[in-house]
């Protein structure tokens, strides 16, 4: 992956049209300015992370309505057949741009290729489709996300004075390229510690489809396999982290075993405030949605923008024009930053028994 990272400020230029718009020199997949601009978006599910429905849908909808363009946002609910059916319906229904969050690269590639053959412009949103044909890729620097998780777990283990801690992995879905990138990131921090015998590598499993229920079962098996001796959990997102925490609670180990996360979900932030989760990674979804919608709106009007950076598709060998945003590590002391940014509300995070924990964390 190319390491050039756009800051949020730079993406602000993109969102306000500060990057160059030009005619497209690739006739395949470029929306015609003669057609009525209409943008289709396919979200992946609503179970792996609450963000897709509570954040991405909301922010994309706001951006499209502000621009006055027609749009259709649907959720495939982790069903590959439904994903393809939705795409077919959107293409038949006249979308000029199709933005997808793939369920896996095979399904995603088939949808992108069909859209291109029908003259529909395409964008990979959040997840790169390996071997695909999307004209743009908009996401976060996902290896940096993983690096922040690895650094966070190491920080929390050090704070606890852990000696030769056993660390288990709950990786994301094996069909999600992002999960591979996250693992590359946290391996870059933790593998040297395993190699140096500072840490002990514990059980490691990928969680199919980021399924939290399966993650609970998997972590129960990990804890049994390790004879109850797991000192830290690298969980790839907040849902998987909460699954591990639920098992740790049953074994009266919550708060004693640092657990990572990602997405800065309400549940994840509450777990951090309660001391059950070490950290999460905040990704400003509003900025991601704004960057993607800006590109989609331009394509829908027959324009193409220069993002100023690319990401190499390792399967297709293509340099995909990209926008990569910068993630941020969140610990108890800066949970308030996520609330201040408007991603979640104080009322959501600080409800009930969390009110005092919020006050103690300086959330007012």
Coordinates of C-alpha atoms in Angstrom, one line a residue:
X1 CA 0.0 0.0 0.0
X2 CA 1.3 3.4 -0.8
X3 CA 1.9 5.3 2.4
X4 CA 0.8 8.8 1.3
X5 CA -2.0 9.7 3.7
X6 CA -4.4 12.6 3.1
X7 CA -5.1 14.5 6.3
X8 CA -8.7 15.4 7.0
X9 CA -7.9 19.0 6.1
X10 CA -6.8 17.8 2.6
X11 CA -9.9 15.8 2.2
X12 CA -11.8 19.0 3.1
X13 CA -10.3 20.5 -0.1
X14 CA -11.7 17.5 -2.0
X15 CA -15.1 17.9 -0.5
X16 CA -15.2 21.6 -1.5
X17 CA -14.1 20.9 -5.0
X18 CA -10.5 22.0 -4.4
X19 CA -9.0 19.2 -6.5
X20 CA -8.8 19.3 -10.3
X21 CA -11.8 18.1 -12.2
X22 CA -11.1 16.9 -15.7
X23 CA -12.6 14.9 -18.5
X24 CA -12.3 11.1 -18.2
X25 CA -9.9 9.4 -20.7
X26 CA -11.4 5.9 -19.9
X27 CA -14.7 5.4 -21.6
X28 CA -15.4 2.2 -19.6
X29 CA -17.4 2.9 -16.4
X30 CA -17.5 6.7 -16.8
X31 CA -21.0 8.2 -16.3
X32 CA -22.3 10.2 -19.2
X33 CA -23.1 13.8 -18.5
X34 CA -26.2 13.3 -20.7
X35 CA -27.8 11.0 -18.1
X36 CA -29.6 12.1 -15.0
X37 CA -27.1 11.8 -12.2
X38 CA -28.1 9.1 -9.8
X39 CA -25.9 7.4 -7.2
X40 CA -26.4 3.9 -5.8
X41 CA -24.7 2.7 -2.6
X42 CA -24.6 -0.9 -1.3
X43 CA -23.7 -1.2 2.4
X44 CA -22.5 -4.6 3.6
X45 CA -24.6 -5.4 6.7
X46 CA -25.8 -4.1 10.0
X47 CA -24.3 -6.7 12.4
X48 CA -20.6 -6.6 12.0
X49 CA -20.6 -2.9 13.0
X50 CA -23.3 -0.5 13.8
X51 CA -21.5 2.2 11.9
X52 CA -22.9 1.2 8.5
X53 CA -26.5 2.2 9.4
X54 CA -25.9 4.8 12.2
X55 CA -23.1 6.7 10.5
X56 CA -22.3 5.9 6.9
X57 CA -25.9 5.8 5.7
X58 CA -26.7 9.1 7.5
X59 CA -23.6 11.0 6.3
X60 CA -23.9 9.8 2.7
X61 CA -27.6 10.7 2.6
X62 CA -26.8 14.2 4.0
X63 CA -24.1 14.8 1.4
X64 CA -26.3 13.6 -1.6
X65 CA -29.3 15.7 -0.4
X66 CA -27.1 18.8 0.0
X67 CA -25.8 18.3 -3.5
X68 CA -29.4 17.8 -4.8
X69 CA -28.6 14.5 -6.6
X70 CA -30.8 11.4 -6.7
X71 CA -29.5 8.4 -4.7
X72 CA -30.5 4.9 -3.5
X73 CA -28.8 3.5 -0.4
X74 CA -29.4 -0.2 0.4
X75 CA -27.9 -2.8 2.7
X76 CA -27.1 -6.3 1.6
X77 CA -27.2 -7.7 5.1
X78 CA -24.2 -10.0 4.5
X79 CA -26.0 -11.9 1.7
X80 CA -24.0 -12.3 -1.5
X81 CA -27.0 -13.1 -3.6
X82 CA -28.9 -10.0 -2.2
X83 CA -25.7 -7.9 -2.9
X84 CA -25.7 -8.9 -6.6
X85 CA -29.5 -8.5 -6.9
X86 CA -29.4 -5.0 -5.4
X87 CA -26.6 -4.1 -7.8
X88 CA -28.5 -5.4 -10.8
X89 CA -31.6 -3.5 -9.7
X90 CA -29.6 -0.3 -9.3
X91 CA -28.0 -0.6 -12.7
X92 CA -31.3 -1.4 -14.4
X93 CA -32.9 1.5 -12.4
X94 CA -30.5 4.0 -14.0
X95 CA -27.8 4.7 -11.5
X96 CA -24.9 6.5 -13.1
X97 CA -22.5 5.8 -10.2
X98 CA -22.3 2.7 -8.1
X99 CA -20.5 2.8 -4.7
X100 CA -20.0 -0.5 -2.9
X101 CA -18.7 -2.0 0.3
X102 CA -17.9 -5.5 -0.9
X103 CA -18.7 -8.6 1.1
X104 CA -15.8 -10.3 -0.5
X105 CA -13.6 -9.5 -3.5
X106 CA -15.1 -12.1 -5.8
X107 CA -18.7 -10.9 -5.5
X108 CA -17.5 -7.3 -5.5
X109 CA -15.5 -7.8 -8.7
X110 CA -18.4 -9.3 -10.5
X111 CA -20.6 -6.4 -9.6
X112 CA -18.0 -3.8 -10.5
X113 CA -17.3 -5.4 -13.8
X114 CA -20.9 -5.6 -14.7
X115 CA -21.4 -1.9 -13.8
X116 CA -18.4 -0.9 -16.0
X117 CA -19.8 -2.9 -18.9
X118 CA -23.0 -0.9 -18.6
X119 CA -21.2 2.4 -18.5
X120 CA -21.8 2.9 -14.8
X121 CA -18.9 4.6 -12.9
X122 CA -17.8 2.8 -9.7
X123 CA -16.2 3.5 -6.3
X124 CA -14.9 1.1 -3.7
X125 CA -16.0 2.5 -0.3
X126 CA -14.1 1.5 2.8
X127 CA -13.0 -1.9 1.4
X128 CA -10.8 -2.4 -1.7
X129 CA -12.1 -5.0 -4.1
X130 CA -9.0 -7.1 -5.1
X131 CA -8.8 -7.5 -8.8
X132 CA -11.7 -5.1 -9.2
X133 CA -12.2 -2.2 -11.6
X134 CA -13.4 0.6 -9.3
X135 CA -12.3 4.1 -10.5
X136 CA -11.7 5.2 -6.9
X137 CA -11.1 3.7 -3.5
X138 CA -12.0 5.8 -0.4
X139 CA -11.1 4.5 3.1
X140 CA -8.7 5.0 6.0
X141 CA -5.1 3.9 6.1
X142 CA -6.0 0.5 7.4
X143 CA -2.5 -0.7 8.2
X144 CA -2.2 2.4 10.4
X145 CA -5.5 1.3 12.1
X146 CA -3.9 -2.0 12.9
X147 CA -0.6 -0.4 14.0
X148 CA -2.6 1.8 16.5
X149 CA -4.3 -1.3 17.8
X150 CA -1.0 -3.1 18.3
X151 CA 0.6 0.0 20.0
X152 CA -2.5 0.3 22.1
X153 CA -2.4 -3.2 23.4
X154 CA 1.3 -2.9 24.2
X155 CA 0.6 0.4 26.0
X156 CA -2.1 -1.2 28.2
X157 CA 0.0 -4.3 28.9
X158 CA 2.9 -2.2 30.0
X159 CA 0.6 -0.1 32.2
X160 CA -0.5 -3.3 33.9
X161 CA 3.1 -4.4 34.4
X162 CA 2.5 -7.6 32.4
X163 CA 5.5 -10.0 32.2
X164 CA 5.7 -12.3 29.1
X165 CA 2.0 -11.8 28.4
X166 CA 0.1 -14.3 26.3
X167 CA -1.7 -12.4 23.5
X168 CA -4.5 -13.9 21.5
X169 CA -5.8 -12.6 18.2
X170 CA -9.5 -12.2 17.0
X171 CA -8.9 -11.2 13.4
X172 CA -11.6 -9.8 11.1
X173 CA -13.3 -11.7 8.3
X174 CA -10.9 -13.7 6.0
X175 CA -12.8 -12.4 3.0
X176 CA -12.3 -8.7 3.9
X177 CA -9.1 -7.2 2.6
X178 CA -9.2 -4.6 5.3
X179 CA -8.9 -7.4 7.9
X180 CA -5.6 -8.4 6.2
X181 CA -4.4 -4.8 6.3
X182 CA -5.3 -4.4 10.0
X183 CA -3.4 -7.6 10.8
X184 CA -0.4 -6.3 8.8
X185 CA -0.5 -3.3 11.0
X186 CA -0.7 -4.9 14.4
X187 CA 1.7 -7.6 13.4
X188 CA 4.3 -4.9 12.7
X189 CA 4.1 -4.0 16.4
X190 CA 3.5 -7.3 18.1
X191 CA 5.5 -9.8 16.0
X192 CA 8.9 -8.3 17.0
X193 CA 7.8 -8.7 20.6
X194 CA 6.9 -12.4 20.0
X195 CA 10.2 -12.9 18.2
X196 CA 12.1 -11.3 21.1
X197 CA 10.2 -13.5 23.6
X198 CA 8.8 -10.4 25.3
X199 CA 5.3 -11.6 24.5
X200 CA 3.9 -15.1 24.0
X201 CA 1.8 -15.7 20.9
X202 CA -1.5 -17.2 22.0
X203 CA -4.4 -18.6 20.0
X204 CA -5.3 -16.8 16.7
X205 CA -8.5 -17.1 14.7
X206 CA -10.3 -15.2 12.0
X207 CA -13.9 -14.5 12.6
X208 CA -16.1 -15.2 9.6
X209 CA -18.1 -12.2 8.4
X210 CA -17.1 -10.3 11.5
X211 CA -19.9 -12.2 13.2
X212 CA -19.9 -11.3 16.9
X213 CA -21.8 -14.4 18.0
X214 CA -19.2 -16.6 16.4
X215 CA -16.5 -14.5 17.9
X216 CA -17.9 -15.3 21.4
X217 CA -17.7 -19.0 20.7
X218 CA -14.3 -18.7 19.2
X219 CA -12.9 -16.7 22.1
X220 CA -14.4 -19.2 24.6
X221 CA -12.5 -21.9 22.7
X222 CA -9.3 -19.8 22.8
X223 CA -9.5 -19.3 26.5
X224 CA -10.1 -23.0 27.1
X225 CA -7.2 -23.9 24.8
X226 CA -4.9 -21.5 26.7
X227 CA -6.1 -23.0 30.0
X228 CA -7.5 -19.6 31.0
X229 CA -4.1 -17.9 30.5
X230 CA -4.7 -15.1 28.1
X231 CA -3.3 -11.7 29.1
X232 CA -4.2 -9.5 26.2
X233 CA -6.7 -9.7 23.3
X234 CA -6.0 -8.1 19.9
X235 CA -9.7 -7.8 18.7
X236 CA -10.0 -6.3 15.3
X237 CA -13.1 -4.2 16.0
X238 CA -15.4 -3.2 18.9
X239 CA -17.9 -5.9 18.2
X240 CA -15.3 -8.7 18.4
X241 CA -13.8 -6.9 21.4
X242 CA -17.1 -6.9 23.2
X243 CA -17.5 -10.6 22.4
X244 CA -14.2 -11.3 24.1
X245 CA -15.2 -9.1 27.0
X246 CA -18.5 -11.0 27.5
X247 CA -16.5 -14.2 27.9
X248 CA -13.9 -12.5 30.2
X249 CA -16.8 -11.3 32.4
X250 CA -18.1 -14.9 32.8
X251 CA -14.6 -15.8 34.0
X252 CA -14.2 -12.7 36.2
X253 CA -11.3 -11.6 34.1
X254 CA -12.8 -8.4 32.6
X255 CA -10.7 -5.4 33.4
X256 CA -7.7 -7.6 34.0
X257 CA -7.1 -8.5 30.4
X258 CA -6.6 -5.6 28.0
X259 CA -8.8 -5.8 24.8
X260 CA -8.6 -3.7 21.7
X261 CA -11.2 -2.5 19.3
X262 CA -12.0 -0.3 16.3
X263 CA -14.9 1.9 15.2
X264 CA -15.4 3.9 18.4
X265 CA -18.9 2.5 18.8
X266 CA -21.1 3.5 21.7
X267 CA -20.6 0.1 23.2
X268 CA -16.9 0.2 22.7
X269 CA -16.6 3.6 24.3
X270 CA -18.7 2.5 27.2
X271 CA -16.4 -0.6 27.6
X272 CA -13.4 1.7 27.7
X273 CA -15.0 4.0 30.3
X274 CA -15.8 0.9 32.4
X275 CA -12.2 -0.3 32.2
X276 CA -13.1 -3.5 30.3
X277 CA -11.6 -2.4 27.0
X278 CA -8.1 -1.0 26.5
X279 CA -8.7 1.2 23.5
X280 CA -10.5 1.6 20.2
X281 CA -9.6 3.3 16.9
X282 CA -11.8 6.2 15.8
X283 CA -12.3 6.7 12.1
X284 CA -14.1 9.9 11.2
X285 CA -16.8 8.3 9.0
X286 CA -18.3 11.7 8.2
X287 CA -15.0 12.6 6.5
X288 CA -14.9 9.3 4.7
X289 CA -18.5 9.7 3.5
X290 CA -17.9 13.3 2.4
X291 CA -14.8 12.3 0.4
X292 CA -16.6 9.4 -1.3
X293 CA -19.8 11.4 -2.0
X294 CA -17.8 14.2 -3.5
X295 CA -16.1 11.8 -5.9
X296 CA -19.5 10.1 -6.7
X297 CA -21.2 13.4 -7.4
X298 CA -18.4 14.4 -9.7
X299 CA -18.6 11.1 -11.6
X300 CA -22.4 11.3 -11.8
X301 CA -21.9 14.7 -13.6
X302 CA -19.4 13.2 -16.0
X303 CA -16.4 14.6 -14.3
X304 CA -13.3 12.9 -12.8
X305 CA -11.2 14.2 -10.0
X306 CA -7.5 13.8 -9.2
X307 CA -7.1 12.5 -5.6
X308 CA -3.3 12.9 -5.7
X309 CA -2.6 9.4 -4.4
X310 CA -3.1 5.7 -5.3
X311 CA -3.2 2.3 -3.6
X312 CA -1.7 -0.8 -5.4
X313 CA -4.2 -3.6 -5.9
X314 CA -2.0 -6.6 -5.0
X315 CA -4.2 -8.9 -7.1
X316 CA -5.0 -6.8 -10.1
X317 CA -1.6 -5.0 -10.1
X318 CA -3.5 -1.7 -10.7
X319 CA -2.8 1.6 -9.0
X320 CA -6.2 2.7 -7.9
X321 CA -6.8 6.4 -7.4
X322 CA -7.5 6.7 -3.7
X323 CA -8.4 8.9 -0.7
X324 CA -7.0 7.6 2.6
X325 CA -7.9 9.2 5.9
X326 CA -6.0 9.2 9.1
X327 CA -7.4 7.2 12.1
X328 CA -7.0 8.1 15.7
X329 CA -6.4 6.0 18.8
X330 CA -8.9 6.4 21.6
X331 CA -8.3 5.7 25.3
X332 CA -10.3 6.6 28.4
X333 CA -8.7 10.0 28.5
X334 CA -9.8 11.1 25.1
X335 CA -13.2 9.4 24.7
X336 CA -14.5 12.9 24.9
X337 CA -12.9 13.7 21.5
X338 CA -15.3 11.2 19.7
X339 CA -18.3 12.9 21.3
X340 CA -17.0 16.4 20.6
X341 CA -16.6 15.4 16.9
X342 CA -20.3 14.5 16.7
X343 CA -19.8 10.8 15.9
X344 CA -21.8 9.7 19.0
X345 CA -23.7 11.8 21.5
X346 CA -23.1 12.2 25.2
X347 CA -26.6 11.1 25.8
X348 CA -25.9 7.7 24.1
X349 CA -22.5 7.1 25.7
X350 CA -23.3 8.5 29.2
X351 CA -26.7 6.9 29.8
X352 CA -27.6 5.3 33.1
X353 CA -24.7 3.8 35.0
X354 CA -22.2 5.4 32.6
X355 CA -23.0 8.9 33.7
X356 CA -20.6 8.9 36.6
X357 CA -17.9 7.2 34.5
X358 CA -18.3 10.0 31.9
X359 CA -18.0 12.7 34.5
X360 CA -14.8 11.0 35.8
X361 CA -13.4 11.0 32.3
X362 CA -14.1 14.7 31.9
X363 CA -17.1 14.4 29.6
X364 CA -19.4 17.3 30.4

